[in-house]
Short mmCIF file of C-alpha atoms in Angstrom, two decimals:
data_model
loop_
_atom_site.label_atom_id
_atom_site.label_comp_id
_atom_site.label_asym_id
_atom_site.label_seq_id
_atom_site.Cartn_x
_atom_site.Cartn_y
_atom_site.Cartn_z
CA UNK A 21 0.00 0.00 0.00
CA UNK A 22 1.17 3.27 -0.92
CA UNK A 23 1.88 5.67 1.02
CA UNK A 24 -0.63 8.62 1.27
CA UNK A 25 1.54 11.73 0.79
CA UNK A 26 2.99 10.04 -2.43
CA UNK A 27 -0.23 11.17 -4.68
CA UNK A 28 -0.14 14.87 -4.02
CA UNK A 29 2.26 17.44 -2.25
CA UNK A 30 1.62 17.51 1.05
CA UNK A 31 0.22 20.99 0.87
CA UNK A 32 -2.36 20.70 3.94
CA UNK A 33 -0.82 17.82 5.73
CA UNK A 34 3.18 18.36 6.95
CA UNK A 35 5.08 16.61 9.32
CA UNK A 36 4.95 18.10 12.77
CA UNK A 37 1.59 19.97 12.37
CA UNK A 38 -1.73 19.46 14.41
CA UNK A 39 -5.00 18.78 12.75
CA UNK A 40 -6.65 18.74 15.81
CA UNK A 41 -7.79 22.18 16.72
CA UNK A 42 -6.69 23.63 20.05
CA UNK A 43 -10.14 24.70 22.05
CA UNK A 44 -9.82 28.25 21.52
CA UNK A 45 -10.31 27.68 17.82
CA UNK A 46 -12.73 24.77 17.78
CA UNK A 47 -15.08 26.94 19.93
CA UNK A 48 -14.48 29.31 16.81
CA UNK A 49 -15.42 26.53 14.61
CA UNK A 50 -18.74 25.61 16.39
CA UNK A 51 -19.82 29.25 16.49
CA UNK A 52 -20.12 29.63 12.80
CA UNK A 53 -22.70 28.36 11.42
CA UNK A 54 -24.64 29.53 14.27
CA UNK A 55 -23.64 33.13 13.70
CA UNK A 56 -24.71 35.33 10.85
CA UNK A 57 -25.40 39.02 9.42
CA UNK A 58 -27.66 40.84 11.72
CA UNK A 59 -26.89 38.42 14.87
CA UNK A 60 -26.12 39.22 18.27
CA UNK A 61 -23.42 38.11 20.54
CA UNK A 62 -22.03 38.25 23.81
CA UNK A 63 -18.16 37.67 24.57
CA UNK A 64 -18.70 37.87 28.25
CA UNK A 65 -15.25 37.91 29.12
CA UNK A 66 -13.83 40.38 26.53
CA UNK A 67 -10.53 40.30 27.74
CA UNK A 68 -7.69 41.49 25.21
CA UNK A 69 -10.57 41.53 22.46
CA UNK A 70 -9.63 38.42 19.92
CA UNK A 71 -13.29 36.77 20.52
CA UNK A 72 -15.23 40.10 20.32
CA UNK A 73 -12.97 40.83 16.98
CA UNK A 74 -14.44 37.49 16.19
CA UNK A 75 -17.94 37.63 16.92
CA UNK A 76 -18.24 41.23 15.32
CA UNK A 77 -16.77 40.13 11.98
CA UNK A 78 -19.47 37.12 11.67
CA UNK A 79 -22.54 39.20 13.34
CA UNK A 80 -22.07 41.69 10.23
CA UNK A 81 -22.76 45.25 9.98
CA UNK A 82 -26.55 44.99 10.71
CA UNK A 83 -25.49 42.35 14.28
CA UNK A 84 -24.15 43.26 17.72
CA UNK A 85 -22.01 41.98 19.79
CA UNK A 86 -21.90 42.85 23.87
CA UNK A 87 -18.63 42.61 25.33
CA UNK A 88 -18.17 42.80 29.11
CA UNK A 89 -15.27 42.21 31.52
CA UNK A 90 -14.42 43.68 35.04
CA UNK A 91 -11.15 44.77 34.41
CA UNK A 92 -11.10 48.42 32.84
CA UNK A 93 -7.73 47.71 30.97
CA UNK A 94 -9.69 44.72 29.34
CA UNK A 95 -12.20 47.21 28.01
CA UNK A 96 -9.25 49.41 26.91
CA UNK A 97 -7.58 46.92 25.07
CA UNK A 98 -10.75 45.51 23.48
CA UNK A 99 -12.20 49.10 22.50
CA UNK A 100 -8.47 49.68 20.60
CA UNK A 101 -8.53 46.23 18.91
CA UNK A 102 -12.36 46.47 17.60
CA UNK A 103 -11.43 50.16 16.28
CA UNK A 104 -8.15 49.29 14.82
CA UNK A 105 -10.52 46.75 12.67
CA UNK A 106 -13.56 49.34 11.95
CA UNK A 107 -15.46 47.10 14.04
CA UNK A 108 -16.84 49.50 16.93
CA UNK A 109 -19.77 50.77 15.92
CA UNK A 110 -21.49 47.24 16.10
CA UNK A 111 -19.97 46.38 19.40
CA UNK A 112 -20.78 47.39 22.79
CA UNK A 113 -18.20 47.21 25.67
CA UNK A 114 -19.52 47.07 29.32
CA UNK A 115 -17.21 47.30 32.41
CA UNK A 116 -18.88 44.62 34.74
CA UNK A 117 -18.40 41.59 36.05
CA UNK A 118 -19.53 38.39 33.55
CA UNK A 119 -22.47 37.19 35.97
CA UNK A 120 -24.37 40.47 35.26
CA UNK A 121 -24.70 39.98 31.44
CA UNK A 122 -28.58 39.88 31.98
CA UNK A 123 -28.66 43.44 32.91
CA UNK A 124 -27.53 44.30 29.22
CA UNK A 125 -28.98 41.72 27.18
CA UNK A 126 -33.21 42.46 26.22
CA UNK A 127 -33.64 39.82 24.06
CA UNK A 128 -32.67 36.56 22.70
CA UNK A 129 -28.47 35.81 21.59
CA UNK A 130 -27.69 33.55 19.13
CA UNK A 131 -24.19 33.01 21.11
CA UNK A 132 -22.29 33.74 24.47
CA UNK A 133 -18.46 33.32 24.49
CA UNK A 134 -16.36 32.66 27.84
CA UNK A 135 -12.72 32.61 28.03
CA UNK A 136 -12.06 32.18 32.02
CA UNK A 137 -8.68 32.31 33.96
CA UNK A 138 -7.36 35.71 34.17
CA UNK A 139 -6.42 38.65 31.58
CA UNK A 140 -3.28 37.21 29.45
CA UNK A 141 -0.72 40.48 30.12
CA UNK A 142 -2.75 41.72 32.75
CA UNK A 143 -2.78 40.83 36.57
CA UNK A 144 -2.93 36.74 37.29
CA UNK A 145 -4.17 37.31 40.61
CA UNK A 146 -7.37 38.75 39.19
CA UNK A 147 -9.09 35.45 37.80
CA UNK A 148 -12.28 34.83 37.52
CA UNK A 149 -14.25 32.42 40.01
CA UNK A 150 -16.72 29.22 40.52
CA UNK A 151 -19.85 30.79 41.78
CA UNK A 152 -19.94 34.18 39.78
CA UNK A 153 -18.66 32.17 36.30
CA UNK A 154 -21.57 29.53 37.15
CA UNK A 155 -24.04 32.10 37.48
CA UNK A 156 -22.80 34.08 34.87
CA UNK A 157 -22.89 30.42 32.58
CA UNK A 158 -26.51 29.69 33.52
CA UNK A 159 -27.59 33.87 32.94
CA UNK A 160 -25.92 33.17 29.60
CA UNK A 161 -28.40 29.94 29.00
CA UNK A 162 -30.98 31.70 30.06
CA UNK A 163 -30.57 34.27 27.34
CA UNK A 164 -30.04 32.16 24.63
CA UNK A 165 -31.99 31.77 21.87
CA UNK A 166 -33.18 28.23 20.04
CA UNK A 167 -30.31 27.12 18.41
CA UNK A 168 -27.88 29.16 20.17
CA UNK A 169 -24.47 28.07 21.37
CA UNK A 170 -22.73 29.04 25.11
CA UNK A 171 -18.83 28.71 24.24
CA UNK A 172 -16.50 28.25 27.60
CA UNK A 173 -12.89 27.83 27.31
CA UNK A 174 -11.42 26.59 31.04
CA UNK A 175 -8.10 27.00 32.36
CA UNK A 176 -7.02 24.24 34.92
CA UNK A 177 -3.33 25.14 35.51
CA UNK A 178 -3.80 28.33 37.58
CA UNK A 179 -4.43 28.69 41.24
CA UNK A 180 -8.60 27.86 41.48
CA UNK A 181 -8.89 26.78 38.24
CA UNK A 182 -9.37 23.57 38.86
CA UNK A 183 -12.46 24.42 41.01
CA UNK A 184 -13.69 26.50 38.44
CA UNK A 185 -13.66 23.91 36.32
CA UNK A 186 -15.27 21.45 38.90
CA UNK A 187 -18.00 24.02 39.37
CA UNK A 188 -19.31 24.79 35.63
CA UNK A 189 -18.51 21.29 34.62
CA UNK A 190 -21.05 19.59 37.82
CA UNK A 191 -23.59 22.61 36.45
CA UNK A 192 -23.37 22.26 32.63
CA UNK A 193 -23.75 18.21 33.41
CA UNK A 194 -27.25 18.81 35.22
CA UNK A 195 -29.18 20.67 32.59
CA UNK A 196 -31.88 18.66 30.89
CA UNK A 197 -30.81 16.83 27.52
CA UNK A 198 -34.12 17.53 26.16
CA UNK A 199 -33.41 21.81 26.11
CA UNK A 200 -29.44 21.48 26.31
CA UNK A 201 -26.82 19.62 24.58
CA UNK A 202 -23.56 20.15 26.46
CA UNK A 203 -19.59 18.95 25.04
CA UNK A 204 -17.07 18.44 26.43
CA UNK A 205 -13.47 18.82 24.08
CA UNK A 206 -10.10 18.26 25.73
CA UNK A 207 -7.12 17.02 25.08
CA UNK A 208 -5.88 13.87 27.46
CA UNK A 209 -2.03 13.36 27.15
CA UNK A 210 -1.05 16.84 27.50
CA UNK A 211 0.63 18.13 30.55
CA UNK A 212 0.64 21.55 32.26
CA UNK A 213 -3.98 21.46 32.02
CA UNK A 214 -4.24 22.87 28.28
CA UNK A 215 -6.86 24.71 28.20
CA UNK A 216 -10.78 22.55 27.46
CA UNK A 217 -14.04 24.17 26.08
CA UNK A 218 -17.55 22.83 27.42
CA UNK A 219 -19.92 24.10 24.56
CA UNK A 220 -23.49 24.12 24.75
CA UNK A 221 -26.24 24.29 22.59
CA UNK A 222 -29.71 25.03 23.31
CA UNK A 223 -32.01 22.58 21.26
CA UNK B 23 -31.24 43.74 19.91
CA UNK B 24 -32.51 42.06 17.05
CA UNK B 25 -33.23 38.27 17.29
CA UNK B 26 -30.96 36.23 14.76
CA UNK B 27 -33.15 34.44 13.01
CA UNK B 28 -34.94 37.67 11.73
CA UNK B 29 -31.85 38.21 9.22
CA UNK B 30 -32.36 35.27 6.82
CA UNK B 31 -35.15 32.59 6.95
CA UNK B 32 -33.70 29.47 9.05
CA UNK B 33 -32.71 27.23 6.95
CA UNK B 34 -29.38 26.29 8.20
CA UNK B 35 -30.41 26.87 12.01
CA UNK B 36 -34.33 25.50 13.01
CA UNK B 37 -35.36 24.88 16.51
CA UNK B 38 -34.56 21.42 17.80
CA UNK B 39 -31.97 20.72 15.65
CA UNK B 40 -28.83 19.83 16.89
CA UNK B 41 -25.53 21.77 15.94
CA UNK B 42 -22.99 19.50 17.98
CA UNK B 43 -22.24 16.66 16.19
CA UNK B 44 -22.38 13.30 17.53
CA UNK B 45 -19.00 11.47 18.16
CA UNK B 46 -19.28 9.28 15.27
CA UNK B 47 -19.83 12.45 12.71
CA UNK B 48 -17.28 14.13 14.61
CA UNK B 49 -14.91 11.18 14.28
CA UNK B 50 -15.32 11.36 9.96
CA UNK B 51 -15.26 15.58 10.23
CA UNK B 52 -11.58 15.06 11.60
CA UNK B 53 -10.55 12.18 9.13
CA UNK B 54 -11.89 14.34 5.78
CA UNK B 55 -8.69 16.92 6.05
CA UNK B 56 -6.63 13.59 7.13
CA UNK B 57 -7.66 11.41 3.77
CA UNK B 58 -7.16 12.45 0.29
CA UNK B 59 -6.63 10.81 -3.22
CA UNK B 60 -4.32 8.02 -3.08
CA UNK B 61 -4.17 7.26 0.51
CA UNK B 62 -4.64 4.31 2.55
CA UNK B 63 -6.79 3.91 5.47
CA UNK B 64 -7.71 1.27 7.66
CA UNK B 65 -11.44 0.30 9.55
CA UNK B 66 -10.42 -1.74 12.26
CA UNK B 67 -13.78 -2.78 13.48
CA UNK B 68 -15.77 -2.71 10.18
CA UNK B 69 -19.05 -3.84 11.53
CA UNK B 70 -22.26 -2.93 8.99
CA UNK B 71 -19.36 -1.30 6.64
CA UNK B 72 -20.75 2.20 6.94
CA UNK B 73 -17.16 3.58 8.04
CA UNK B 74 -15.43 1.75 5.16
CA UNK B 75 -17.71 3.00 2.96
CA UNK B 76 -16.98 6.57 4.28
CA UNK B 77 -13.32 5.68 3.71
CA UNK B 78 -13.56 4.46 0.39
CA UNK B 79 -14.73 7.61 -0.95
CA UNK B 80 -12.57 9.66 0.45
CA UNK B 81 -9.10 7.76 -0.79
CA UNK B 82 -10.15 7.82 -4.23
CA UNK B 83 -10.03 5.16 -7.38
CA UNK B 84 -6.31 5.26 -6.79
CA UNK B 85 -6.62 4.78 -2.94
CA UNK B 86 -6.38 1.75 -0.87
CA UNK B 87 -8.69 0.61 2.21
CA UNK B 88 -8.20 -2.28 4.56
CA UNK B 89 -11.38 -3.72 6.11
CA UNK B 90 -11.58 -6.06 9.33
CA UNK B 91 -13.95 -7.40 11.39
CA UNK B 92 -13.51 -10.64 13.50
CA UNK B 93 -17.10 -11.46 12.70
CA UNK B 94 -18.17 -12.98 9.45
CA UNK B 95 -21.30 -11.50 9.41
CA UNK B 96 -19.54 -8.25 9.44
CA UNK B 97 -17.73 -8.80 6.47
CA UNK B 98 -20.79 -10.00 4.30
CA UNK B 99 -22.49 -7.03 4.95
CA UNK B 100 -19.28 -4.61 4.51
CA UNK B 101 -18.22 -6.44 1.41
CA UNK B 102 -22.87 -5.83 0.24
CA UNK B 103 -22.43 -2.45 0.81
CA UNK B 104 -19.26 -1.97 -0.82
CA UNK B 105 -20.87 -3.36 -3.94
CA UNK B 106 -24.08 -1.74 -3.61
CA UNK B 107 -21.53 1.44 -4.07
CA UNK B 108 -19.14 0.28 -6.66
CA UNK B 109 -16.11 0.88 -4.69
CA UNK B 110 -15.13 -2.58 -3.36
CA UNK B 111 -12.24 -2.81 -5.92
CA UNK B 112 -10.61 -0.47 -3.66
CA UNK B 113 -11.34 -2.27 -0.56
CA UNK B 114 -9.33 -5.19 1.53
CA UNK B 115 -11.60 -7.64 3.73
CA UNK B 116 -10.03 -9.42 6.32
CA UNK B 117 -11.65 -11.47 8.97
CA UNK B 118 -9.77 -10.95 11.92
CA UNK B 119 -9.30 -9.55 15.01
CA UNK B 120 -8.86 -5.92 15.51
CA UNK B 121 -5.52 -6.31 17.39
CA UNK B 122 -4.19 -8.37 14.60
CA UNK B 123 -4.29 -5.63 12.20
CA UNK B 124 -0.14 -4.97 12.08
CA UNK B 125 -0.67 -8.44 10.09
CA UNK B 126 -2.11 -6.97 6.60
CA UNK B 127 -0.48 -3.38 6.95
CA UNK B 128 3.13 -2.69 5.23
CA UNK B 129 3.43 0.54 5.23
CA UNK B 130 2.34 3.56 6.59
CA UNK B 131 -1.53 4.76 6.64
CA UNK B 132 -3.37 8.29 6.95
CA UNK B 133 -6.23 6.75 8.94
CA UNK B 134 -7.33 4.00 11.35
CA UNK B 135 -10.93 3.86 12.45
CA UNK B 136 -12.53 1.98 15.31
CA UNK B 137 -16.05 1.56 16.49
CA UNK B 138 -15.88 -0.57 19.15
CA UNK B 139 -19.16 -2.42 21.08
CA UNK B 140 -21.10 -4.76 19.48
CA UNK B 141 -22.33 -5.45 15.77
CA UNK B 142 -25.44 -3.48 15.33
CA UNK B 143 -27.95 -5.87 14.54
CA UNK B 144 -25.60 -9.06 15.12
CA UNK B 145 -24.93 -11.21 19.15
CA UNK B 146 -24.97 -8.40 21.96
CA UNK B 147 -22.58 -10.66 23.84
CA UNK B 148 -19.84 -10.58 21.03
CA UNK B 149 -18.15 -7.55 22.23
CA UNK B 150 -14.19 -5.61 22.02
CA UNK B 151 -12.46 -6.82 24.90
CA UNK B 152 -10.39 -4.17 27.03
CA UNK B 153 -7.13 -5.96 26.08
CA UNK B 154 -7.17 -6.56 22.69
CA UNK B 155 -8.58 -3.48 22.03
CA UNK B 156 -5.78 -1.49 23.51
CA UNK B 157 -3.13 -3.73 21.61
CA UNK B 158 -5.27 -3.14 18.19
CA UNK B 159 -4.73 0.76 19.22
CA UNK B 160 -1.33 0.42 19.91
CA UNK B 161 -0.46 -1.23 16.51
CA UNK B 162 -2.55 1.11 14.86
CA UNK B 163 -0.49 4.17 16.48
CA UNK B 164 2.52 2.65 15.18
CA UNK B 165 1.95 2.07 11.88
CA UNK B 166 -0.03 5.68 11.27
CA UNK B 167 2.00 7.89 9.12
CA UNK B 168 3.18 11.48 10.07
CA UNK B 169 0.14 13.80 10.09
CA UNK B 170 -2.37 10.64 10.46
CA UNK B 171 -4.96 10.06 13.08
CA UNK B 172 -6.58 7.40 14.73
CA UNK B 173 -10.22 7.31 15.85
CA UNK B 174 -12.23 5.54 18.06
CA UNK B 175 -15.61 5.39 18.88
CA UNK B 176 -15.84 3.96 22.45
CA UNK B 177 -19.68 3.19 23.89
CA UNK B 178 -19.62 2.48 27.86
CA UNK B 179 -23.49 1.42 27.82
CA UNK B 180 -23.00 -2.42 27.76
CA UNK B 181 -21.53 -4.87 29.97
CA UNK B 182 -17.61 -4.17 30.18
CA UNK B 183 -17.94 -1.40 28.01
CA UNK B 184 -17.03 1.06 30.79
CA UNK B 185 -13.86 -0.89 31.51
CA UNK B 186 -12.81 -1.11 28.03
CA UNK B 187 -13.10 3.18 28.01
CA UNK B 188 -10.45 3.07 31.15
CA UNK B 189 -7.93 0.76 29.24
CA UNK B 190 -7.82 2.45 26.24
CA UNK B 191 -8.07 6.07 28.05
CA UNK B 192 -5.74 5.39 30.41
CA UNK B 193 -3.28 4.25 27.37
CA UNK B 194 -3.76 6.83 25.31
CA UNK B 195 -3.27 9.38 28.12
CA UNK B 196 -0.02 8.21 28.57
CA UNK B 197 1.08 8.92 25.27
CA UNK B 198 3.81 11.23 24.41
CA UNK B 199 2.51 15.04 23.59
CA UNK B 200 5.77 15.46 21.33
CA UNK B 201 4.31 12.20 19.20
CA UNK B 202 0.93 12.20 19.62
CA UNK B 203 -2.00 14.72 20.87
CA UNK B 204 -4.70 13.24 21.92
CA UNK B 205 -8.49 14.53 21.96
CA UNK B 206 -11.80 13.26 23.69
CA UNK B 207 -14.91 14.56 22.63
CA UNK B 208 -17.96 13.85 24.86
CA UNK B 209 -21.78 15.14 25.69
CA UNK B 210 -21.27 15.42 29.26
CA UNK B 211 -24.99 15.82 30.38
CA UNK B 212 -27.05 12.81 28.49
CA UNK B 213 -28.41 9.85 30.18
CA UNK B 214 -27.67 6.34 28.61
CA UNK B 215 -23.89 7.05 28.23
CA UNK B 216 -23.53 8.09 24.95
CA UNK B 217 -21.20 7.38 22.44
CA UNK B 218 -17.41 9.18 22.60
CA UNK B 219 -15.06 10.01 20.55
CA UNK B 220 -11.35 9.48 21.47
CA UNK B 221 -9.05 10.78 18.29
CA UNK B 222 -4.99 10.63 18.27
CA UNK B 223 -3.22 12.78 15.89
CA UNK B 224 0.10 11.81 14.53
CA UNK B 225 2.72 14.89 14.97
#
């Protein structure tokens, strides 16, 4: 049996790359088709901006995206990034803490992005924590519209994070299969806790 | 804000439908980038045939797919729908075991599918066996080419299907990360323990 790279150049596939998509990007990769021109989104933990850069550029010109975080150099960086792009005007950045996303959200989202752990460059002490990221998960359900996907990307390496992780993973687990389907994507021989999403979409 | 169905008329997105796909769609999503013209892959548990047949497209006229199944009744109805399709020239039958497969392999292969269990429709009590499975893994690791991937669809449902999940996790956990990254994709809050996916990626 041949081998496979024989029949064409080995244009896609090269030694030493990985196919399998880190969870930052596959949450990227679930959100599209559920995004679309004239959506809205929430990146609930905006931090340097890269999901809210992300979520604007599929919600289109006519969609919105809420971005909120707690930290005001967060906001900073994520207002600079979005206007470097020309994105701003369909974004709208919010200083508060991720479990009061209700407050700014009147009616259905077709997605809600989380990125926990603390702000990469910024303070590591400030990270976010079990009981206000599992209400802010289940606010973020709650607002979701048919169809709709909740994106969390978890951090296990840091000081808490594995309670975090304990915390949203014993919620997400509990909600009824017949509303919620909830995935789990990690990677098993890695060490130093790569980051894992938990995704879930409301049926 | 605008809901996000308003936009365009549903037609990719309508309520109830589920986005996430189910390991065993997920398991073919990964292997599409993975196969190509030409190249050889390998279902290691060919059951009904439906993965071979998936296979057999995707490596082309000039491609080369190797088929086992310890159960004869698994071959018959691989080798039916192989025909129904027209693409059995390209395919290898073997009725063997799954950890034999090192056997009928001489050189290196993009892909190496497993679905382990029971044949659907065939003896509930003819099942993979912790052991073997884990040594058909293992050879199937070692004869994947740079840049290939091996997937396996475990179900922990059935009697000793739980313990066959712990072998072959706690084996493929152990892997190198400089050789090998390993993914498991799983619904985390269904009853019935559904199918997962556990996928290891060649570096």
């Amino acid at each position: 049996m041949a081998g496979y790279r024989n029949k064409k150049a080995g244009a896609e596939i090269l030694p030493g790359v990985i196919i399998l998509k880190k969870a930052l990007l596959f949450a990227r990769e679930l959100l599209e088709p559920v995004l679309r021109e004239g959506s809205t989104a929430v990146d609930a933990t905006c931090g340097n901006g890269h999901d809210t850069l992300f979520l604007a550029t599929l919600v289109g010109e006519t969609g919105r995206v809420l971005a909120l975080d707690i930290q005001e150099q967060a906001i900073k960086n994520t207002r600079e990034r979005l206007a470097a792009a020309g994105l701003l005007p369909r974004v709208t950045l919010v200083q508060a803490d991720h479990s009061d996303l209700a407050r700014y959200i009147n009616s259905p989202v077709a997605a809600v992005m989380f990125n926990l752990g603390y702000l990469p460059g910024g303070d590591h002490n400030l990270v976010t924590k079990p009981e206000t990221t599992v209400r802010a998960v289940q606010a973020a359900l709650l607002k979701l519209d048919r169809g709709g996907m909740v994106t969390i990307v978890v951090y296990r390496g840091h000081a808490g994070g594995r309670a975090e992780y304990e915390a949203v993973f014993s919620f997400l687990s509990g909600l009824p299969q017949r509303e919620y389907s909830v995935l789990e994507y990690r990677f098993i021989n890695q060490a130093g806790d790569p980051p894992l999403l938990l995704a879930a979409s409301r049926l």
